[in-house]
Coordinates of N, CA and C in Angstrom, one line a residue:
M43 N 26.9 3.2 -0.4 CA 26.1 4.4 -0.1 C 26.1 4.8 1.4
N44 N 26.6 6.1 1.7 CA 26.7 6.5 3.0 C 25.3 6.8 3.7
E45 N 25.3 7.1 4.9 CA 24.1 7.4 5.7 C 23.4 8.6 5.2
A46 N 24.1 9.7 4.9 CA 23.6 10.9 4.4 C 22.8 10.7 3.0
Q47 N 23.4 9.9 2.1 CA 22.7 9.6 0.9 C 21.5 8.8 1.0
K48 N 21.4 7.9 2.0 CA 20.3 7.1 2.3 C 19.1 8.0 2.8
R49 N 19.5 9.0 3.7 CA 18.5 9.8 4.2 C 17.9 10.7 3.1
I50 N 18.8 11.1 2.1 CA 18.3 11.9 1.0 C 17.3 11.0 0.2
L51 N 17.6 9.7 0.0 CA 16.7 8.8 -0.8 C 15.4 8.7 0.0
D52 N 15.4 8.8 1.3 CA 14.2 8.7 2.2 C 13.3 9.9 1.9
R53 N 13.9 11.1 1.7 CA 13.2 12.3 1.5 C 12.7 12.4 0.1
V54 N 13.5 11.9 -0.8 CA 13.0 11.9 -2.3 C 11.8 11.1 -2.4
E55 N 11.7 9.9 -1.8 CA 10.6 9.0 -1.9 C 9.3 9.8 -1.3
Q56 N 9.4 10.5 -0.3 CA 8.3 11.3 0.2 C 7.7 12.3 -0.7
I57 N 8.7 13.1 -1.3 CA 8.3 14.2 -2.2 C 7.6 13.6 -3.4
V58 N 8.2 12.6 -4.0 CA 7.6 12.1 -5.3 C 6.3 11.6 -5.1
V59 N 6.1 10.8 -4.0 CA 4.7 10.2 -3.8 C 3.7 11.3 -3.6
T60 N 4.0 12.4 -2.8 CA 3.1 13.4 -2.5 C 2.7 14.2 -3.8
V61 N 3.6 14.4 -4.7 CA 3.3 15.1 -6.0 C 2.4 14.2 -6.8
I62 N 2.7 13.0 -6.9 CA 1.8 12.1 -7.8 C 0.4 12.0 -7.2
F63 N 0.3 12.0 -5.9 CA -1.0 11.9 -5.2 C -1.9 13.1 -5.6
V64 N -1.3 14.2 -5.6 CA -2.0 15.4 -6.0 C -2.7 15.3 -7.4
F65 N -1.9 14.8 -8.4 CA -2.4 14.6 -9.7 C -3.5 13.5 -9.7
F66 N -3.4 12.4 -8.8 CA -4.4 11.3 -8.7 C -5.7 11.9 -8.1
L67 N -5.6 12.8 -7.1 CA -6.8 13.4 -6.5 C -7.6 14.2 -7.6
R68 N -6.9 14.9 -8.4 CA -7.6 15.7 -9.4 C -8.2 14.9 -10.5
R69 N -7.6 13.7 -10.8 CA -8.1 12.8 -11.8 C -9.3 12.0 -11.4
I70 N -9.5 11.6 -10.2 CA -10.6 10.7 -9.8 C -11.7 11.4 -8.9
W71 N -11.4 12.6 -8.5 CA -12.5 13.3 -7.7 C -13.8 13.2 -8.4
P72 N -14.9 12.7 -7.7 CA -16.2 12.5 -8.3 C -16.9 13.8 -8.7
E73 N -17.7 13.8 -9.8 CA -18.5 14.9 -10.1 C -19.6 15.2 -9.2
Q74 N -20.2 14.1 -8.7 CA -21.3 14.3 -7.7 C -21.0 13.5 -6.4
L75 N -21.4 14.1 -5.3 CA -21.1 13.5 -4.0 C -22.3 12.7 -3.5
D76 N -22.6 11.7 -4.3 CA -23.7 10.8 -4.0 C -23.2 9.5 -3.5
L77 N -24.0 8.4 -3.4 CA -23.5 7.1 -2.8 C -22.3 6.6 -3.7
A78 N -22.6 6.6 -5.0 CA -21.5 6.1 -5.9 C -20.2 7.0 -5.8
G79 N -20.4 8.3 -5.5 CA -19.2 9.1 -5.4 C -18.4 8.8 -4.2
L80 N -19.0 8.1 -3.2 CA -18.2 7.8 -2.0 C -17.1 6.8 -2.3
V81 N -17.3 6.0 -3.3 CA -16.2 4.9 -3.7 C -14.9 5.6 -4.1
P82 N -14.8 6.6 -5.0 CA -13.5 7.2 -5.3 C -13.1 8.0 -4.1
I83 N -13.9 8.6 -3.3 CA -13.5 9.3 -2.2 C -12.8 8.5 -1.1
L84 N -13.4 7.3 -0.9 CA -12.7 6.4 0.0 C -11.4 5.9 -0.5
L85 N -11.3 5.7 -1.8 CA -10.0 5.3 -2.4 C -9.0 6.4 -2.2
L86 N -9.5 7.7 -2.3 CA -8.5 8.8 -2.1 C -8.1 8.8 -0.6
V87 N -9.0 8.5 0.3 CA -8.6 8.4 1.7 C -7.6 7.3 1.9
S88 N -7.9 6.2 1.3 CA -7.0 5.0 1.4 C -5.6 5.3 0.9
E89 N -5.5 5.9 -0.3 CA -4.2 6.2 -0.9 C -3.6 7.4 -0.2
G90 N -4.4 8.3 0.3 CA -3.9 9.5 1.0 C -3.2 9.2 2.3
A91 N -3.7 8.1 3.0 CA -3.1 7.7 4.2 C -1.7 7.3 4.0
V92 N -1.3 6.7 2.8 CA 0.0 6.4 2.4 C 0.9 7.6 2.5
V93 N 0.4 8.7 2.0 CA 1.2 10.0 1.9 C 1.4 10.5 3.3
V94 N 0.4 10.5 4.1 CA 0.4 11.1 5.4 C 1.4 10.2 6.3
F95 N 1.3 8.9 6.3 CA 2.2 8.1 7.1 C 3.6 8.1 6.6
L96 N 3.8 8.3 5.2 CA 5.1 8.4 4.7 C 5.8 9.6 5.1
I97 N 5.1 10.7 5.3 CA 5.7 12.0 5.8 C 6.0 11.9 7.2
L98 N 5.2 11.2 8.0 CA 5.4 11.2 9.5 C 6.3 10.1 10.0
R99 N 6.7 9.2 9.0 CA 7.4 8.0 9.4 C 8.8 8.4 10.1
R100 N 9.3 7.4 10.7 CA 10.6 7.5 11.4 C 11.7 7.3 10.3
P101 N 12.7 8.2 10.2 CA 13.8 8.1 9.2 C 14.6 6.8 9.5
T102 N 15.2 6.2 8.5 CA 16.1 5.1 8.6 C 17.2 5.1 7.7
T103 N 18.3 4.5 8.1 CA 19.4 4.4 7.2 C 19.6 2.8 6.8
N104 N 18.8 1.9 7.5 CA 18.8 0.5 7.2 C 17.8 0.3 6.1
I105 N 18.0 0.9 4.9 CA 17.1 0.8 3.8 C 17.7 0.1 2.7
S106 N 17.0 -0.7 1.9 CA 17.6 -1.4 0.7 C 18.0 -0.3 -0.3
V107 N 19.2 -0.5 -0.9 CA 19.6 0.3 -2.0 C 19.6 -0.5 -3.3
R108 N 19.1 -1.7 -3.3 CA 19.0 -2.5 -4.5 C 18.0 -1.8 -5.6
P109 N 18.4 -1.6 -6.8 CA 17.5 -0.9 -7.7 C 16.2 -1.6 -7.9
Q110 N 16.2 -3.0 -7.9 CA 15.0 -3.7 -8.1 C 14.0 -3.5 -7.0
D111 N 14.5 -3.3 -5.7 CA 13.6 -3.1 -4.6 C 12.9 -1.7 -4.7
W112 N 13.7 -0.7 -5.2 CA 13.2 0.6 -5.5 C 12.1 0.6 -6.6
L113 N 12.4 -0.2 -7.6 CA 11.4 -0.3 -8.7 C 10.1 -1.0 -8.3
L114 N 10.2 -2.0 -7.4 CA 9.1 -2.7 -6.9 C 8.3 -1.7 -6.1
A115 N 8.9 -0.9 -5.2 CA 8.2 -0.1 -4.3 C 7.5 1.1 -5.0
S116 N 8.3 1.7 -5.9 CA 7.8 2.8 -6.7 C 6.7 2.4 -7.6
G117 N 7.0 1.3 -8.3 CA 5.9 0.8 -9.3 C 4.7 0.4 -8.6
G118 N 4.8 -0.3 -7.5 CA 3.6 -0.8 -6.8 C 2.8 0.5 -6.3
T119 N 3.5 1.5 -5.9 CA 2.8 2.7 -5.4 C 2.3 3.6 -6.4
F120 N 3.1 3.8 -7.5 CA 2.7 4.8 -8.5 C 1.6 4.2 -9.4
F121 N 1.7 2.9 -9.8 CA 0.8 2.3 -10.7 C -0.6 2.4 -10.1
A122 N -0.7 2.2 -8.7 CA -1.9 2.2 -8.1 C -2.7 3.5 -8.3
L123 N -1.9 4.5 -8.5 CA -2.5 5.9 -8.7 C -2.8 6.2 -10.2
M124 N -2.7 5.2 -11.0 CA -2.9 5.4 -12.4 C -4.3 5.0 -12.9
V125 N -5.1 4.5 -11.9 CA -6.5 4.1 -12.3 C -7.3 5.3 -12.5
G126 N -8.4 5.2 -13.2 CA -9.3 6.4 -13.4 C -10.7 6.0 -13.4
A127 N -11.6 7.0 -13.7 CA -13.0 6.8 -13.6 C -13.4 6.1 -15.0
G128 N -14.6 5.6 -15.1 CA -15.1 5.0 -16.3 C -15.8 3.7 -16.2
G129 N -16.5 3.3 -17.2 CA -17.2 2.0 -17.1 C -18.5 2.2 -16.4
D130 N -19.4 1.1 -16.5 CA -20.6 1.2 -15.8 C -20.4 0.4 -14.4
P131 N -20.6 1.1 -13.3 CA -20.5 0.5 -12.0 C -21.3 -0.8 -11.8
L132 N -20.6 -1.8 -11.2 CA -21.2 -3.0 -10.8 C -21.4 -3.1 -9.3
F133 N -22.7 -3.4 -8.9 CA -22.9 -3.5 -7.5 C -22.3 -2.4 -6.6
V134 N -22.8 -1.2 -6.8 CA -22.2 0.0 -6.2 C -22.0 -0.2 -4.7
K135 N -23.1 -0.7 -4.0 CA -23.1 -0.8 -2.5 C -22.0 -1.9 -2.1
F136 N -21.9 -2.9 -2.8 CA -21.0 -3.9 -2.5 C -19.5 -3.4 -2.7
S137 N -19.4 -2.7 -3.8 CA -18.0 -2.1 -4.1 C -17.6 -1.1 -3.0
L138 N -18.6 -0.4 -2.5 CA -18.4 0.6 -1.4 C -18.0 -0.1 -0.2
V139 N -18.6 -1.2 0.1 CA -18.3 -2.0 1.3 C -16.9 -2.5 1.3
L140 N -16.5 -3.1 0.0 CA -15.1 -3.5 -0.1 C -14.0 -2.4 0.0
V141 N -14.3 -1.3 -0.6 CA -13.3 -0.2 -0.5 C -13.2 0.3 0.9
L142 N -14.4 0.3 1.6 CA -14.4 0.8 3.0 C -13.6 -0.2 3.9
L143 N -13.9 -1.5 3.7 CA -13.2 -2.5 4.5 C -11.7 -2.5 4.2
G144 N -11.4 -2.5 3.0 CA -10.0 -2.4 2.6 C -9.3 -1.2 3.2
T145 N -10.0 -0.1 3.2 CA -9.4 1.2 3.8 C -9.2 1.0 5.3
L146 N -10.2 0.4 5.9 CA -10.1 0.2 7.4 C -8.9 -0.7 7.7
V147 N -8.7 -1.8 7.0 CA -7.7 -2.8 7.3 C -6.4 -2.1 7.1
Q148 N -6.1 -1.4 6.0 CA -4.8 -0.8 5.8 C -4.5 0.4 6.7
V149 N -5.6 1.2 7.1 CA -5.4 2.3 8.0 C -5.0 1.8 9.4
F150 N -5.7 0.7 9.8 CA -5.4 0.1 11.1 C -4.0 -0.5 11.1
S151 N -3.6 -1.0 9.9 CA -2.3 -1.6 9.8 C -1.2 -0.5 9.9
K152 N -1.5 0.6 9.3 CA -0.6 1.7 9.3 C -0.4 2.3 10.8
F153 N -1.6 2.3 11.5 CA -1.6 2.7 12.8 C -0.7 1.7 13.8
S154 N -0.8 0.5 13.3 CA 0.0 -0.6 14.0 C 1.5 -0.3 13.8
L155 N 1.9 0.1 12.6 CA 3.2 0.4 12.3 C 3.6 1.7 12.9
R156 N 2.7 2.7 13.0 CA 3.0 4.1 13.4 C 4.1 4.7 12.5
R157 N 5.2 5.1 13.1 CA 6.2 5.8 12.4 C 7.2 4.8 11.7
S158 N 7.0 3.6 11.7 CA 7.8 2.6 11.1 C 7.3 2.3 9.7
F159 N 6.3 3.0 9.2 CA 5.8 2.9 7.8 C 6.8 3.3 6.8
G160 N 6.9 2.5 5.7 CA 7.7 2.9 4.5 C 7.3 2.2 3.3
L161 N 7.9 2.6 2.2 CA 7.6 2.0 0.9 C 8.7 1.1 0.4
V162 N 9.9 1.6 0.5 CA 11.0 0.7 0.0 C 11.4 -0.3 1.2
A163 N 11.8 -1.4 0.8 CA 12.3 -2.4 1.8 C 13.3 -1.9 2.8
A164 N 12.9 -1.9 4.1 CA 13.8 -1.4 5.1 C 13.4 -2.1 6.4
N165 N 14.3 -2.0 7.4 CA 14.1 -2.5 8.7 C 13.8 -1.3 9.7
R166 N 12.6 -1.0 9.9 CA 12.3 0.1 10.9 C 11.7 -0.5 12.1
G167 N 12.1 -1.7 12.4 CA 11.6 -2.3 13.6 C 10.5 -3.3 13.3
V168 N 10.5 -4.5 14.0 CA 9.5 -5.6 13.8 C 8.3 -5.3 14.5
K169 N 7.2 -5.3 13.9 CA 5.8 -5.1 14.5 C 5.1 -6.4 14.7
K170 N 4.6 -6.7 15.8 CA 3.9 -7.9 16.1 C 2.5 -7.7 16.6
S171 N 2.1 -6.5 16.9 CA 0.8 -6.2 17.5 C -0.2 -5.7 16.4
G172 N -1.5 -5.5 16.9 CA -2.5 -5.0 16.0 C -2.8 -5.9 14.8
M173 N -2.9 -5.4 13.7 CA -3.2 -6.2 12.5 C -2.1 -7.2 12.2
Y174 N -0.9 -6.9 12.7 CA 0.3 -7.7 12.3 C 0.3 -9.0 13.2
A175 N -0.6 -9.1 14.1 CA -0.8 -10.3 15.0 C -1.5 -11.4 14.1
F176 N -2.2 -11.0 13.0 CA -3.0 -12.0 12.2 C -2.2 -12.2 10.8
L177 N -1.6 -11.2 10.2 CA -1.0 -11.4 8.9 C 0.3 -10.7 8.9
R178 N 1.3 -11.1 8.2 CA 2.6 -10.4 8.2 C 2.5 -9.2 7.3
H179 N 1.6 -9.2 6.4 CA 1.5 -8.0 5.4 C 0.0 -7.6 5.3
P180 N -0.6 -7.2 6.4 CA -2.1 -6.8 6.4 C -2.3 -5.6 5.5
M181 N -1.4 -4.7 5.5 CA -1.6 -3.5 4.8 C -1.8 -3.8 3.3
Y182 N -1.1 -4.7 2.7 CA -1.2 -5.1 1.3 C -2.6 -5.8 1.1
A183 N -3.0 -6.6 2.1 CA -4.3 -7.2 1.9 C -5.4 -6.1 1.9
G184 N -5.2 -5.1 2.6 CA -6.2 -4.0 2.6 C -6.2 -3.3 1.3
Y185 N -5.0 -3.1 0.7 CA -4.9 -2.5 -0.6 C -5.7 -3.3 -1.6
M186 N -5.5 -4.6 -1.5 CA -6.1 -5.5 -2.5 C -7.7 -5.5 -2.4
L187 N -8.2 -5.4 -1.2 CA -9.6 -5.3 -1.1 C -10.2 -4.0 -1.6
S188 N -9.5 -2.9 -1.4 CA -9.8 -1.6 -1.9 C -9.8 -1.7 -3.5
H189 N -8.8 -2.3 -4.1 CA -8.6 -2.4 -5.5 C -9.8 -3.2 -6.1
I190 N -10.2 -4.2 -5.5 CA -11.3 -5.1 -6.0 C -12.5 -4.2 -6.0
G191 N -12.8 -3.5 -4.9 CA -13.9 -2.6 -4.8 C -14.0 -1.6 -5.8
Y192 N -12.8 -0.9 -6.0 CA -12.8 0.2 -7.0 C -13.0 -0.3 -8.4
L193 N -12.4 -1.5 -8.7 CA -12.5 -2.1 -10.0 C -14.0 -2.4 -10.3
M194 N -14.8 -2.8 -9.3 CA -16.1 -3.0 -9.5 C -16.9 -1.7 -9.8
Y195 N -16.4 -0.6 -9.2 CA -17.0 0.7 -9.4 C -16.6 1.2 -10.7
A196 N -15.4 1.0 -11.3 CA -15.0 1.5 -12.5 C -14.3 0.4 -13.3
P197 N -15.1 -0.5 -13.9 CA -14.6 -1.8 -14.5 C -14.2 -1.5 -16.0
T198 N -13.0 -0.9 -16.0 CA -12.4 -0.7 -17.4 C -11.2 -1.6 -17.6
V199 N -10.9 -1.9 -18.8 CA -9.7 -2.7 -19.1 C -8.5 -2.1 -18.6
R200 N -8.4 -0.7 -18.7 CA -7.3 -0.2 -18.2 C -7.1 -0.3 -16.7
N201 N -8.1 -0.1 -15.9 CA -8.0 -0.3 -14.5 C -7.7 -1.8 -14.1
M202 N -8.3 -2.7 -14.9 CA -7.9 -4.2 -14.7 C -6.4 -4.4 -14.9
L203 N -5.9 -3.8 -16.0 CA -4.5 -4.1 -16.2 C -3.6 -3.4 -15.2
V204 N -4.0 -2.1 -14.8 CA -3.2 -1.4 -13.8 C -3.2 -2.3 -12.5
Y205 N -4.3 -2.7 -12.1 CA -4.4 -3.5 -10.8 C -3.7 -4.8 -10.9
A206 N -3.7 -5.4 -12.0 CA -3.0 -6.7 -12.2 C -1.5 -6.4 -12.0
A207 N -1.0 -5.4 -12.6 CA 0.4 -5.0 -12.5 C 0.8 -4.7 -11.0
V208 N -0.1 -4.0 -10.4 CA 0.1 -3.5 -9.0 C 0.1 -4.8 -8.0
W209 N -0.8 -5.7 -8.3 CA -0.7 -6.9 -7.5 C 0.5 -7.7 -7.7
G210 N 1.0 -7.8 -8.9 CA 2.3 -8.5 -9.1 C 3.5 -7.8 -8.4
L211 N 3.4 -6.5 -8.4 CA 4.5 -5.7 -7.7 C 4.3 -5.8 -6.3
L212 N 3.1 -5.9 -5.7 CA 2.9 -6.0 -4.2 C 3.5 -7.4 -3.8
V213 N 3.3 -8.4 -4.5 CA 3.9 -9.7 -4.1 C 5.4 -9.7 -4.2
G214 N 5.9 -8.9 -5.2 CA 7.3 -8.8 -5.3 C 7.9 -8.0 -4.1
R215 N 7.1 -6.9 -3.7 CA 7.5 -6.1 -2.5 C 7.5 -6.9 -1.2
I216 N 6.6 -7.9 -1.1 CA 6.5 -8.7 0.1 C 7.9 -9.5 0.2
F217 N 8.3 -10.2 -0.9 CA 9.5 -11.0 -0.9 C 10.7 -10.0 -0.7
A218 N 10.7 -8.8 -1.2 CA 11.9 -7.9 -1.1 C 11.9 -7.5 0.4
E219 N 10.8 -7.2 1.0 CA 10.8 -6.8 2.4 C 11.3 -7.9 3.3
E220 N 10.8 -9.1 3.1 CA 11.1 -10.2 3.9 C 12.6 -10.6 3.7
R221 N 13.1 -10.4 2.6 CA 14.6 -10.7 2.4 C 15.4 -9.8 3.3
M222 N 15.0 -8.6 3.5 CA 15.7 -7.7 4.5 C 15.4 -8.0 5.9
L223 N 14.1 -8.2 6.2 CA 13.7 -8.4 7.6 C 14.1 -9.7 8.2
I224 N 14.3 -10.7 7.3 CA 14.6 -12.1 7.8 C 16.0 -12.1 8.5
Q225 N 16.8 -11.1 8.2 CA 18.1 -11.0 8.8 C 18.0 -10.7 10.3
D226 N 16.8 -10.2 10.7 CA 16.6 -9.9 12.1 C 16.0 -11.1 12.8
E227 N 16.6 -11.5 13.9 CA 16.1 -12.7 14.7 C 14.8 -12.5 15.1
A228 N 14.4 -11.2 15.5 CA 13.1 -10.9 16.0 C 12.0 -11.2 15.0
Y229 N 12.4 -11.0 13.7 CA 11.4 -11.1 12.6 C 11.3 -12.7 12.3
R230 N 12.4 -13.4 12.4 CA 12.4 -14.8 12.2 C 11.5 -15.5 13.2
D231 N 11.5 -15.0 14.4 CA 10.7 -15.6 15.5 C 9.2 -15.2 15.2
Y232 N 9.0 -14.0 14.7 CA 7.6 -13.6 14.4 C 7.0 -14.3 13.2
A233 N 7.8 -14.6 12.2 CA 7.4 -15.3 11.0 C 7.0 -16.7 11.3
Q234 N 7.7 -17.3 12.3 CA 7.3 -18.6 12.8 C 5.9 -18.7 13.5
K235 N 5.6 -17.6 14.1 CA 4.3 -17.5 14.9 C 3.1 -17.1 13.9
V236 N 3.5 -16.2 13.0 CA 2.4 -15.7 12.1 C 2.8 -16.3 10.7
R237 N 2.1 -17.3 10.3 CA 2.5 -18.1 9.1 C 2.1 -17.3 7.9
Y238 N 1.0 -16.7 7.8 CA 0.5 -16.3 6.5 C 0.8 -14.8 6.2
R239 N 1.3 -14.6 5.0 CA 1.7 -13.2 4.6 C 0.6 -12.3 4.3
L240 N -0.3 -12.8 3.4 CA -1.3 -11.9 2.8 C -2.8 -12.4 3.0
A241 N -3.0 -13.7 2.9 CA -4.4 -14.3 3.0 C -4.3 -15.6 3.9
P242 N -5.1 -15.6 4.9 CA -5.1 -16.9 5.7 C -5.3 -18.1 4.9
F243 N -4.5 -19.2 5.1 CA -4.7 -20.5 4.6 C -4.3 -20.4 3.0
I244 N -4.0 -19.3 2.5 CA -3.7 -19.2 1.1 C -2.2 -18.8 0.8
F245 N -1.8 -17.6 1.4 CA -0.4 -17.2 1.1 C 0.1 -16.4 2.3

């Protein structure tokens, strides 16, 4: 695949994610803007940040063209937008705190990446500062915190299954990204200094 085709793939990824986010926004926007209504709004901010950074990111031609990597990236992103409202909220204030904390972690992670943000495994430069000084994949840790919080707010079987699939895909994305990044000596040095990918002392 030549460089022009890879740049086209880069643009296709941006367009598809933007369109799906619009449908997601319409589906989970709360009927009332009360305390409980802040939970889905924060989730929209969290997922909307993905779209914004995706549009502003730096183009790259060093991007994976492996079909399985594209499936992992698209699945992990799109499935997360398949959750909906429903169920009786559990511990609304605590779920709000988790979604807010998860949103802050992932937004600060995106700011650490700046224009190096992307969905499909690619080398847009090795980041070592900000949130990446503590974890190799802090953005995914932030996603998971937000997911737990929203699941407490809308505890349905569907949402549980969606997030279970998303978490599996996120772990797959971690290995796909590191498979490409580990070719870079700078990343190998970074991985030796920052041992944990997702959760300190666990993974």
